[in-house]
XYZ file of C-alpha atoms in Angstrom:
709
model
C 8.147 3.771 -0.147
C 8.132 5.024 3.447
C 11.315 4.650 5.489
C 9.818 5.879 8.771
C 12.713 8.313 9.126
C 12.900 12.076 9.393
C 13.494 13.382 5.866
C 15.178 16.578 7.057
C 18.194 14.516 8.171
C 19.014 13.860 4.516
C 18.319 17.274 2.978
C 22.046 18.087 2.916
C 22.829 14.809 1.150
C 20.115 15.516 -1.426
C 21.611 18.919 -2.166
C 25.106 17.438 -2.408
C 23.913 14.775 -4.839
C 22.314 17.430 -7.061
C 25.486 19.529 -7.011
C 27.669 16.487 -7.658
C 25.562 15.552 -10.686
C 25.615 19.047 -12.120
C 29.387 19.329 -11.610
C 30.207 15.849 -12.941
C 28.155 16.168 -16.112
C 29.948 19.397 -17.072
C 33.333 17.645 -17.187
C 35.146 17.072 -20.478
C 38.311 15.242 -21.543
C 40.135 18.562 -21.341
C 39.811 18.390 -17.552
C 42.188 15.842 -16.040
C 39.685 15.151 -13.258
C 36.672 14.810 -15.565
C 36.604 11.024 -15.582
C 37.306 10.904 -11.873
C 34.365 13.198 -11.092
C 32.055 11.132 -13.277
C 33.245 7.897 -11.673
C 32.675 9.317 -8.174
C 29.160 10.365 -9.156
C 28.539 6.907 -10.659
C 29.728 5.271 -7.434
C 27.392 7.491 -5.402
C 24.557 6.319 -7.670
C 25.618 2.710 -7.117
C 25.549 3.205 -3.348
C 22.213 5.030 -3.693
C 20.817 1.927 -5.370
C 21.518 -0.042 -2.193
C 19.499 2.449 -0.150
C 16.510 3.178 -2.378
C 14.282 1.247 -4.796
C 15.244 1.579 -8.456
C 11.920 3.168 -9.407
C 12.274 6.528 -7.711
C 9.491 9.054 -7.627
C 11.272 11.638 -9.759
C 11.949 12.013 -13.473
C 15.438 11.516 -14.935
C 15.965 13.031 -18.380
C 18.781 12.788 -20.941
C 18.953 14.146 -24.483
C 19.403 11.560 -27.272
C 23.023 11.226 -28.454
C 22.612 12.109 -32.125
C 19.355 14.063 -31.756
C 20.113 16.797 -29.180
C 17.290 19.026 -30.417
C 14.652 16.462 -29.514
C 12.969 16.332 -26.119
C 14.936 14.486 -23.436
C 14.179 10.820 -22.824
C 12.625 10.554 -19.322
C 12.465 7.408 -17.169
C 11.778 7.214 -13.414
C 14.484 4.657 -12.710
C 17.848 5.052 -11.006
C 19.445 2.573 -13.419
C 18.622 4.888 -16.312
C 20.793 7.571 -14.744
C 23.610 5.038 -14.258
C 23.324 3.888 -17.883
C 23.505 7.441 -19.188
C 26.467 8.316 -16.981
C 28.347 5.235 -18.246
C 27.390 6.166 -21.809
C 28.929 9.584 -21.230
C 32.049 8.048 -19.719
C 32.379 5.683 -22.694
C 32.348 8.753 -24.903
C 35.046 10.397 -22.792
C 37.220 7.264 -22.930
C 36.730 7.211 -26.701
C 37.742 10.884 -26.978
C 40.828 10.203 -24.874
C 41.724 7.272 -27.133
C 41.392 9.406 -30.244
C 43.457 12.227 -28.747
C 46.540 10.102 -27.988
C 49.726 10.468 -30.000
C 49.884 7.071 -31.705
C 53.259 7.772 -33.264
C 54.837 6.472 -30.053
C 54.412 2.991 -28.613
C 53.303 4.387 -25.246
C 50.672 6.618 -26.821
C 49.371 3.669 -28.825
C 49.184 1.548 -25.678
C 47.224 4.243 -23.792
C 44.829 4.741 -26.721
C 44.209 0.976 -26.851
C 43.400 0.900 -23.143
C 41.008 3.856 -23.414
C 39.084 2.206 -26.264
C 38.855 -1.037 -24.282
C 37.534 0.929 -21.277
C 34.954 2.621 -23.507
C 33.829 -0.793 -24.771
C 33.772 -2.103 -21.168
C 31.451 0.729 -20.050
C 29.062 0.083 -22.941
C 29.097 -3.684 -22.446
C 28.481 -3.280 -18.686
C 25.400 -1.175 -19.453
C 23.981 -3.979 -21.567
C 24.888 -6.926 -19.350
C 24.455 -5.593 -15.811
C 22.197 -2.530 -15.791
C 19.681 -2.652 -18.646
C 18.059 -5.914 -17.418
C 16.937 -3.996 -14.293
C 15.772 -0.880 -16.133
C 12.121 -2.036 -15.812
C 11.110 0.196 -18.702
C 11.464 0.275 -22.464
C 15.029 1.355 -23.225
C 15.402 4.525 -25.339
C 16.651 4.188 -28.921
C 20.222 5.124 -27.965
C 20.596 1.797 -26.177
C 20.036 -0.055 -29.453
C 23.488 1.244 -30.427
C 25.350 -0.554 -27.656
C 26.419 -3.639 -29.642
C 27.622 -1.724 -32.703
C 29.377 0.881 -30.550
C 31.189 -1.880 -28.640
C 32.338 -3.228 -32.029
C 33.487 0.273 -33.004
C 35.484 0.741 -29.794
C 37.045 -2.706 -30.151
C 37.902 -1.974 -33.799
C 39.827 1.127 -32.734
C 41.526 -0.784 -29.921
C 42.573 -3.503 -32.394
C 43.755 -0.789 -34.745
C 46.121 0.362 -32.006
C 47.491 -3.183 -31.667
C 47.894 -3.364 -35.442
C 49.718 -0.047 -35.501
C 52.019 -1.199 -32.704
C 52.748 -4.390 -34.687
C 53.634 -2.303 -37.751
C 55.929 -0.050 -35.731
C 57.640 -3.093 -34.249
C 58.072 -4.646 -37.745
C 56.282 -7.876 -36.901
C 55.864 -10.612 -39.511
C 53.622 -9.993 -42.497
C 51.281 -12.821 -41.457
C 50.874 -11.409 -37.938
C 50.157 -7.925 -39.252
C 47.673 -9.372 -41.758
C 45.787 -11.296 -39.065
C 45.542 -8.135 -36.915
C 44.411 -6.012 -39.854
C 41.672 -8.392 -40.972
C 40.343 -8.508 -37.374
C 40.148 -4.700 -37.404
C 38.224 -4.860 -40.674
C 35.848 -7.483 -39.228
C 35.050 -5.263 -36.263
C 34.371 -2.242 -38.466
C 32.113 -4.480 -40.589
C 30.318 -5.641 -37.417
C 29.552 -2.012 -36.625
C 28.135 -1.434 -40.108
C 26.041 -4.629 -40.121
C 24.466 -3.973 -36.704
C 23.654 -0.305 -37.134
C 20.683 1.308 -38.777
C 22.217 3.969 -40.964
C 19.513 6.489 -40.101
C 20.380 6.395 -36.418
C 23.937 7.790 -36.746
C 25.482 10.640 -38.756
C 26.418 9.938 -42.385
C 30.109 10.738 -41.843
C 30.295 7.964 -39.197
C 29.032 5.383 -41.706
C 31.326 6.708 -44.421
C 34.460 6.769 -42.269
C 33.824 3.280 -40.871
C 33.233 1.917 -44.369
C 36.520 3.492 -45.525
C 38.331 1.982 -42.533
C 36.874 -1.452 -43.254
C 38.021 -1.333 -46.898
C 41.414 0.046 -45.942
C 42.149 -2.723 -43.434
C 40.881 -5.356 -45.849
C 43.409 -3.933 -48.335
C 46.164 -3.871 -45.686
C 45.456 -7.477 -44.707
C 45.569 -8.682 -48.321
C 48.713 -6.622 -49.036
C 50.506 -8.043 -45.982
C 49.372 -11.551 -46.939
C 50.726 -10.941 -50.478
C 54.109 -10.013 -48.983
C 53.989 -13.234 -46.954
C 53.155 -15.188 -50.130
C 56.141 -13.910 -52.129
C 58.388 -14.576 -49.151
C 57.245 -18.196 -49.352
C 57.460 -18.390 -53.153
C 53.710 -18.400 -53.854
C 53.796 -16.003 -56.835
C 50.285 -16.632 -58.118
C 48.779 -16.090 -54.651
C 50.771 -12.818 -54.347
C 49.155 -11.449 -57.503
C 45.654 -12.569 -56.419
C 45.967 -10.914 -53.034
C 47.465 -7.725 -54.498
C 44.477 -7.477 -56.823
C 42.095 -7.907 -53.833
C 44.040 -5.283 -51.933
C 43.780 -2.923 -54.929
C 39.996 -3.404 -55.102
C 39.481 -2.678 -51.398
C 41.858 0.286 -51.329
C 40.258 1.802 -54.430
C 36.862 1.594 -52.643
C 38.387 3.391 -49.666
C 39.941 6.105 -51.873
C 36.528 6.797 -53.464
C 35.672 8.828 -50.353
C 39.020 10.643 -50.220
C 37.450 14.109 -50.386
C 35.671 13.650 -47.044
C 38.634 12.098 -45.208
C 41.367 13.609 -43.074
C 44.411 14.502 -45.205
C 46.751 12.363 -43.114
C 44.586 9.314 -43.660
C 44.307 10.090 -47.381
C 48.114 10.051 -47.434
C 48.023 6.541 -45.875
C 45.577 5.349 -48.508
C 47.613 6.914 -51.308
C 50.852 5.415 -50.028
C 49.280 1.965 -49.779
C 47.801 2.348 -53.280
C 51.199 3.235 -54.700
C 52.818 0.278 -52.959
C 50.127 -2.066 -54.278
C 50.506 -0.715 -57.841
C 54.300 -0.993 -57.720
C 54.282 -4.516 -56.334
C 51.494 -5.643 -58.666
C 53.371 -4.444 -61.779
C 56.500 -6.217 -60.641
C 54.679 -9.407 -59.595
C 52.721 -9.733 -62.855
C 55.854 -9.088 -64.949
C 57.942 -11.613 -63.006
C 55.200 -14.223 -63.156
C 54.662 -13.748 -66.885
C 58.387 -14.000 -67.710
C 59.748 -16.290 -65.045
C 57.370 -18.133 -62.738
C 54.286 -18.555 -64.909
C 52.155 -19.680 -61.943
C 48.374 -19.811 -62.245
C 46.743 -16.894 -60.447
C 43.993 -18.360 -58.221
C 40.500 -16.926 -58.013
C 39.638 -15.022 -54.840
C 37.374 -17.870 -53.723
C 40.311 -20.280 -53.975
C 42.473 -18.319 -51.534
C 42.766 -19.562 -47.978
C 40.962 -17.250 -45.545
C 43.175 -15.041 -43.437
C 43.193 -16.158 -39.812
C 42.155 -13.623 -37.150
C 44.132 -12.555 -34.095
C 41.920 -11.378 -31.244
C 44.243 -9.326 -29.035
C 41.904 -7.050 -27.051
C 38.630 -7.267 -25.156
C 36.202 -4.867 -23.406
C 37.672 -3.854 -20.050
C 35.359 -2.700 -17.296
C 37.029 0.207 -15.426
C 38.029 -0.356 -11.811
C 35.546 2.190 -10.510
C 32.733 -0.126 -11.633
C 34.129 -3.401 -10.332
C 35.477 -1.794 -7.139
C 32.916 0.909 -6.298
C 34.707 1.912 -3.100
C 38.036 2.719 -4.747
C 37.376 6.470 -4.730
C 37.294 6.495 -0.928
C 41.096 6.106 -0.955
C 41.759 8.739 -3.632
C 44.002 11.623 -2.704
C 42.132 14.458 -1.009
C 41.159 17.502 -3.034
C 40.990 20.138 -0.267
C 39.879 22.947 -2.577
C 36.963 20.954 -3.962
C 33.877 21.218 -1.692
C 32.159 18.409 -3.638
C 34.956 15.900 -3.017
C 33.306 14.181 -0.046
C 34.920 10.889 0.881
C 31.821 9.135 2.149
C 28.768 7.606 0.508
C 25.762 9.901 0.589
C 22.766 8.568 2.557
C 25.131 6.153 4.339
C 23.044 6.427 7.530
C 19.906 5.288 5.745
C 18.931 1.635 6.126
C 19.566 -0.202 2.815
C 16.554 -0.815 0.602
C 17.267 -4.558 0.599
C 16.910 -4.530 4.385
C 13.593 -2.692 4.089
C 12.441 -5.357 1.652
C 13.570 -8.065 4.060
C 11.769 -6.321 6.936
C 8.602 -6.243 4.812
C 8.938 -9.948 3.955
C 9.532 -10.795 7.613
C 6.517 -8.698 8.625
C 4.356 -10.607 6.129
C 5.570 -13.963 7.456
C 5.108 -12.823 11.047
C 1.642 -11.393 10.366
C 0.567 -14.612 8.671
C 1.660 -16.740 11.627
C 0.112 -14.366 14.188
C -3.096 -13.450 12.343
C -3.804 -16.763 10.608
C -2.069 -19.556 12.495
C -2.553 -18.142 15.999
C -5.343 -15.538 16.140
C -7.245 -17.069 13.240
C -6.949 -20.611 14.617
C -8.050 -19.456 18.060
C -11.072 -17.690 16.579
C -11.877 -20.806 14.593
C -11.763 -22.940 17.762
C -13.937 -20.420 19.594
C -16.438 -20.394 16.726
C -16.564 -24.207 16.614
C -17.112 -24.327 20.349
C -19.851 -21.702 20.293
C -21.583 -23.302 17.311
C -21.718 -26.672 19.052
C -23.012 -25.208 22.341
C -25.579 -23.082 20.499
C -26.878 -26.148 18.678
C -27.242 -27.940 22.041
C -28.681 -24.757 23.658
C -26.120 -25.028 26.417
C -25.977 -23.682 29.103
C -29.667 -22.698 28.853
C -30.944 -26.285 28.869
C -28.882 -26.993 31.983
C -29.857 -23.898 33.933
C -33.534 -24.349 33.137
C -33.450 -27.657 35.060
C -31.978 -26.609 38.401
C -30.886 -22.954 38.180
C -31.749 -19.730 36.436
C -30.537 -19.018 32.881
C -27.872 -16.318 32.877
C -29.985 -14.196 30.570
C -32.945 -14.336 32.954
C -30.705 -13.229 35.829
C -29.562 -10.280 33.676
C -33.190 -9.465 32.928
C -34.097 -9.508 36.610
C -31.152 -7.287 37.515
C -32.121 -4.765 34.842
C -35.766 -4.734 36.009
C -34.638 -4.182 39.589
C -32.185 -1.474 38.490
C -35.045 0.395 36.785
C -37.325 0.193 39.828
C -39.257 -2.988 39.172
C -43.048 -3.217 39.231
C -43.294 -0.306 41.674
C -41.717 2.037 39.113
C -44.465 1.147 36.670
C -47.159 1.833 39.252
C -45.511 5.146 40.135
C -45.365 6.161 36.496
C -48.964 5.136 35.953
C -50.026 7.258 38.915
C -48.030 10.188 37.578
C -49.647 9.842 34.155
C -53.108 9.658 35.732
C -52.406 12.791 37.755
C -51.086 14.668 34.722
C -54.023 13.482 32.638
C -56.524 14.750 35.205
C -54.651 18.029 35.397
C -54.953 18.570 31.653
C -58.659 17.858 31.750
C -59.103 20.259 34.674
C -57.265 22.956 32.760
C -59.521 22.465 29.744
C -62.622 22.514 31.995
C -61.374 25.639 33.743
C -61.018 27.356 30.373
C -64.462 26.266 29.282
C -65.966 27.456 32.629
C -64.421 30.906 32.197
C -65.889 31.187 28.725
C -69.282 29.882 29.891
C -69.435 32.285 32.826
C -68.575 35.219 30.578
C -71.189 34.082 28.036
C -73.913 33.917 30.706
C -73.019 37.382 31.995
C -73.072 38.776 28.443
C -76.522 37.244 27.869
C -77.857 38.745 31.128
C -76.594 42.237 30.231
C -77.934 41.922 26.710
C -81.430 41.136 28.042
C -81.139 43.918 30.594
C -80.157 46.693 28.208
C -81.877 45.457 25.124
C -81.123 47.652 22.127
C -78.690 49.733 24.168
C -76.361 46.693 24.331
C -74.650 46.937 20.979
C -71.597 44.638 21.190
C -71.326 41.146 19.505
C -72.545 38.184 21.554
C -69.884 36.021 23.226
C -70.776 32.906 21.247
C -69.713 34.551 17.982
C -66.317 35.544 19.489
C -65.445 32.321 21.352
C -66.047 29.935 18.470
C -62.320 29.403 17.742
C -61.433 28.979 21.415
C -64.251 26.518 21.940
C -63.243 24.536 18.844
C -59.605 24.443 19.966
C -60.618 23.409 23.478
C -62.783 20.631 22.057
C -59.800 19.356 20.008
C -57.586 19.425 23.088
C -60.192 17.556 25.038
C -60.488 14.884 22.316
C -56.711 14.465 22.248
C -56.556 13.989 25.994
C -59.433 11.510 25.848
C -57.532 9.514 23.202
C -54.425 9.639 25.375
C -56.387 8.374 28.334
C -57.621 5.496 26.200
C -54.006 4.612 25.437
C -53.241 4.938 29.146
C -55.936 2.412 29.912
C -54.336 -0.022 27.435
C -50.994 0.381 29.215
C -52.777 -0.087 32.542
C -54.221 -3.344 31.190
C -50.705 -4.518 30.252
C -49.538 -3.797 33.770
C -52.506 -5.693 35.172
C -51.870 -8.672 32.887
C -48.097 -8.883 33.399
C -47.876 -7.388 36.846
C -47.338 -10.658 38.719
C -44.555 -11.821 36.360
C -42.900 -8.396 36.437
C -43.237 -8.339 40.209
C -41.425 -11.681 40.306
C -38.605 -10.256 38.165
C -38.398 -7.410 40.646
C -37.298 -9.828 43.367
C -33.782 -11.247 44.022
C -32.619 -14.185 41.891
C -32.741 -16.573 44.857
C -36.429 -15.827 45.436
C -37.187 -16.230 41.710
C -35.468 -19.605 41.728
C -37.314 -20.726 44.852
C -40.619 -19.706 43.287
C -40.114 -21.886 40.182
C -41.354 -25.517 39.966
C -38.562 -28.054 40.433
C -37.949 -31.771 40.099
C -38.899 -33.546 43.348
C -36.072 -35.152 45.303
C -37.954 -38.414 45.326
C -38.003 -38.594 41.523
C -36.371 -41.863 40.425
C -33.942 -40.044 38.070
C -33.223 -37.056 40.298
C -29.718 -38.175 41.292
C -28.773 -39.305 37.790
C -29.980 -36.051 36.220
C -27.974 -33.935 38.641
C -24.914 -36.127 38.113
C -25.166 -35.498 34.379
C -25.599 -31.779 35.008
C -22.467 -31.693 37.169
C -20.522 -33.701 34.611
C -21.484 -31.413 31.703
C -20.738 -28.289 33.734
C -17.309 -29.597 34.712
C -16.504 -30.111 31.039
C -17.799 -26.631 30.247
C -15.368 -25.332 32.864
C -12.546 -27.156 31.057
C -13.625 -25.580 27.779
C -13.629 -22.136 29.354
C -10.224 -22.665 30.953
C -8.780 -23.760 27.588
C -10.370 -20.758 25.896
C -8.848 -18.420 28.496
C -5.434 -20.033 27.989
C -5.685 -19.560 24.216
C -6.671 -15.942 24.734
C -3.512 -15.423 26.765
C -1.449 -17.057 24.015
C -3.105 -14.824 21.431
C -2.360 -11.738 23.532
C 1.231 -12.871 23.996
C 1.676 -13.313 20.223
C 0.173 -9.877 19.484
C 2.410 -8.185 22.061
C 5.465 -9.947 20.659
C 4.563 -8.869 17.131
C 3.887 -5.286 18.221
C 7.350 -4.831 19.732
C 9.266 -7.149 17.393
C 11.949 -5.207 15.484
C 14.661 -7.155 13.671
C 16.095 -4.200 11.718
C 19.469 -4.411 13.454
C 19.714 -8.171 12.941
C 18.877 -7.848 9.231
C 21.270 -4.925 8.818
C 24.059 -6.960 10.360
C 23.231 -9.875 8.044
C 23.210 -7.545 5.038
C 26.682 -6.249 5.917
C 27.852 -9.829 6.302
C 26.484 -10.793 2.871
C 27.746 -7.727 0.978
C 30.911 -7.050 2.996
C 29.992 -3.394 2.630
C 29.859 -3.448 -1.184
C 26.876 -1.655 -2.774
C 27.340 -3.650 -6.007
C 26.386 -7.002 -4.501
C 22.633 -7.420 -4.936
C 20.561 -8.763 -2.097
C 17.276 -10.627 -2.264
C 14.858 -11.229 0.637
C 15.431 -14.983 0.269
C 19.008 -14.520 1.484
C 17.636 -13.597 4.911
C 15.621 -16.818 5.219
C 17.817 -18.213 8.011
C 17.335 -15.016 10.035
C 13.579 -15.205 9.474
C 13.379 -18.839 10.566
C 15.404 -18.247 13.702
C 13.408 -15.177 14.693
C 10.032 -16.767 13.993
C 10.651 -19.703 16.312
C 9.008 -17.905 19.244
C 5.802 -17.478 17.184
C 5.934 -21.047 15.902
C 6.100 -22.243 19.509
C 2.816 -20.441 20.253
C 1.391 -21.651 16.952
C 2.159 -25.277 17.828
C 0.734 -24.819 21.315
C -2.535 -23.472 19.884
C -2.818 -26.583 17.707
C -2.610 -28.847 20.771
C -6.041 -27.535 21.832
C -7.785 -28.818 18.688
C -8.073 -32.484 19.666
C -8.743 -31.643 23.319
C -11.653 -29.371 22.403
C -13.077 -31.873 19.919
C -13.021 -34.583 22.591
C -14.715 -32.318 25.146
C -17.405 -31.211 22.703
C -18.110 -34.789 21.699
C -18.367 -35.806 25.349
C -20.716 -32.897 26.109
C -22.852 -33.838 23.104
C -23.138 -37.423 24.332
C -23.989 -36.364 27.901
C -26.519 -33.875 26.562
C -28.223 -36.694 24.680
C -28.471 -38.765 27.864
C -29.814 -35.779 29.797
C -32.473 -35.098 27.155
C -33.728 -38.669 27.422
C -34.010 -38.507 31.228
C -35.723 -35.087 31.368
C -38.153 -35.655 28.529
C -41.844 -35.441 29.565
C -41.011 -34.539 33.177
C -44.053 -32.458 34.199
C -42.260 -30.318 36.842
C -39.474 -29.513 34.398
C -41.959 -28.660 31.642
C -43.765 -26.281 34.020
C -40.446 -24.824 35.154
C -39.356 -24.145 31.561
C -42.749 -22.581 30.837
C -42.454 -20.346 33.894
C -38.958 -19.231 32.870
C -40.213 -18.511 29.361
C -43.047 -16.391 30.844
C -40.570 -14.457 32.956
C -38.404 -13.806 29.887
C -41.506 -12.583 28.048
C -42.383 -10.447 31.080
C -39.032 -8.696 30.734
C -39.876 -7.822 27.133
C -43.267 -6.520 28.288
C -41.630 -4.566 31.098
C -39.402 -2.766 28.578
C -42.392 -2.175 26.306
C -44.616 -0.848 29.125
C -41.853 1.345 30.484
C -41.290 2.836 27.027
C -45.059 3.491 26.738
C -45.125 5.194 30.142
C -42.066 7.342 29.429
C -43.671 8.481 26.179
C -46.944 9.149 28.033
C -45.247 11.294 30.679
C -43.362 13.158 27.948
C -46.637 13.720 26.083
C -48.486 15.092 29.113
C -45.515 17.237 30.131
C -45.480 18.936 26.741
C -49.266 19.027 26.403
C -49.835 20.581 29.813
C -48.014 23.709 28.666
C -50.184 23.881 25.557
C -53.430 23.452 27.491
C -52.309 25.900 30.178
C -51.921 28.458 27.427
C -55.452 27.637 26.235
C -56.818 28.086 29.774
C -54.977 31.445 30.093
C -56.317 32.608 26.725
C -59.870 31.810 27.903
C -59.411 33.757 31.175
C -57.861 36.714 29.371
C -60.820 36.803 26.981
C -63.299 36.674 29.862
C -61.533 39.446 31.802
C -61.326 41.637 28.701
C -65.032 41.182 28.035
C -65.919 41.993 31.622
C -63.972 45.230 31.493
C -65.629 46.049 28.196
C -69.062 45.284 29.713
C -68.350 47.631 32.624
C -67.605 50.498 30.224
C -70.677 49.805 28.121
C -72.918 49.584 31.172
C -71.674 52.940 32.417
C -72.435 54.550 29.086
C -75.842 52.908 28.775
C -77.067 53.728 32.336
C -74.677 55.504 34.654
C -77.208 55.329 37.483
C -77.059 51.545 37.366
C -73.289 51.266 37.633
C -73.577 50.209 41.216
C -75.867 47.377 40.397
C -73.584 46.245 37.589
C -70.660 46.100 39.941
C -72.655 43.989 42.307
């Protein structure tokens, strides 16, 4: 998309954005500012999204999470970069959660918050960014739901651990534990095992079994506290089953967690031995089947928490300065660039404006003009009016053009020039022939005089080519003269009409037949003519007014810039936040207010429709009356015939003039050719005479004098 701005103004911001990305993506949880740098970069991306379209013209690539050796996934969309940055931040929050010391209550609380933030980042990707990705999401984004469940499971585990440390009731601890198990199960049920490492699946499965065992063990403790001895045994047996499944993977687990499993297993075994013995000897309660046990209620104590830097994208502007960090720039990059939403709104406004100007104003005016011209053309107006008492405008133009080009006299002058040039060409040919003939006669005389002593070829054998060429030239000129005579005939035939066109318009008009003043319909005919012409004047005035309105609308559109108004409206709608999305429809009130000036012109153009229709109908009716009155009027028929002849005479004038120009051009070029022929003939004759002089001297030196004579 073009922003009509100088790109060099933003080169520094482009370089800063590249550096900020490179720096932010190198951060780890070991750096205290790692999350802050990533959040600042994410906020810059968010602001960038308010200035540019999402589909940028450059490729953004990220390596798959669990397949780093594969080629990077590439999408040309700014939201893809935001998704991947949030994915990375979710991982960092998860690492921070895992690294906390959960022996203390405060460490457990921090870990819980980190896991909730990780889940919030992942959930925000799915709910707020992926819908605008406008491309098929890479495979990593299929993991969002299960990973949210995994983060929430670990957050709930922190709450469970805190409840254990605070010695809460067995039922409370059981409800928390079973919720943790549910969340680990949700991860396993939503994930395709081939998409994540095997140890992830194994560890989550162990965790699920462990917390199922913990929940049943805590519920068994609650049962014996309430005197439900059979239920205690049933739940201890369920706990044993789940914990045994967890211990089956003990070799691949962390030793500290194996200790937890072992301790729980020992507690279950101890309590189960005691419970079964006491029930057999004392209580003798029936041990219910697992399906007969009441389900353990769940306690949902945590939820995904979107970090503040996402919900409040300007928070980083008030962070403490980092004077030694050149990339810590407390301003949005590209902040001087007009927001993309405003560019979209400008484009929408331009479309609306162009439609009103080009369709409703210019288009409507052209439609009215076309309707008017079509009606007048069908009635042959103004020709049928002018042919009665004036001269048709086209005939006046014809007369002016004829006069401008010299009129009938110019044709006569050109004819005379052609005749002169034609005669000159013939004279040149004749002169050439005479030179050859004279030389031939002299050669014949000398040949008879010297007899056998005259041993050169006769002239006739040497001049054959020249004579043939001269004959061809002569034939060509004769053909040209024939064409000249045809043109002369055209001048003779059309001379009077062309001569009339050569005179002023007033004289042409006076020369034409006209309706006598004493004709019974003379006054009525001229009244109709005046009436029609007055209505034609009204049509022209209305057309001129519409042309001015059209020009006014075009000038308004050419200089109409509402960028500042739309920018102000955008700031009002977003209150400066780059997160709030804008749509062109939100600027509708601004569009309507600004388009009022065009709509005023549009409405004014429409007022001419009925007026023009009425005028055209009136002209049509008057034309019908005029046709009835002028029909079969002999003077008017003769007048129309005379005008038609004059119009034809103009066509003939142009045709004759073209013929004469071509004739003059022909003779001008041909004269040079024939002059060369004449010169060739003279050169031949002179050369032969010199040759004859030499031969005569050799044949009879005593007769040289006679030869010279």
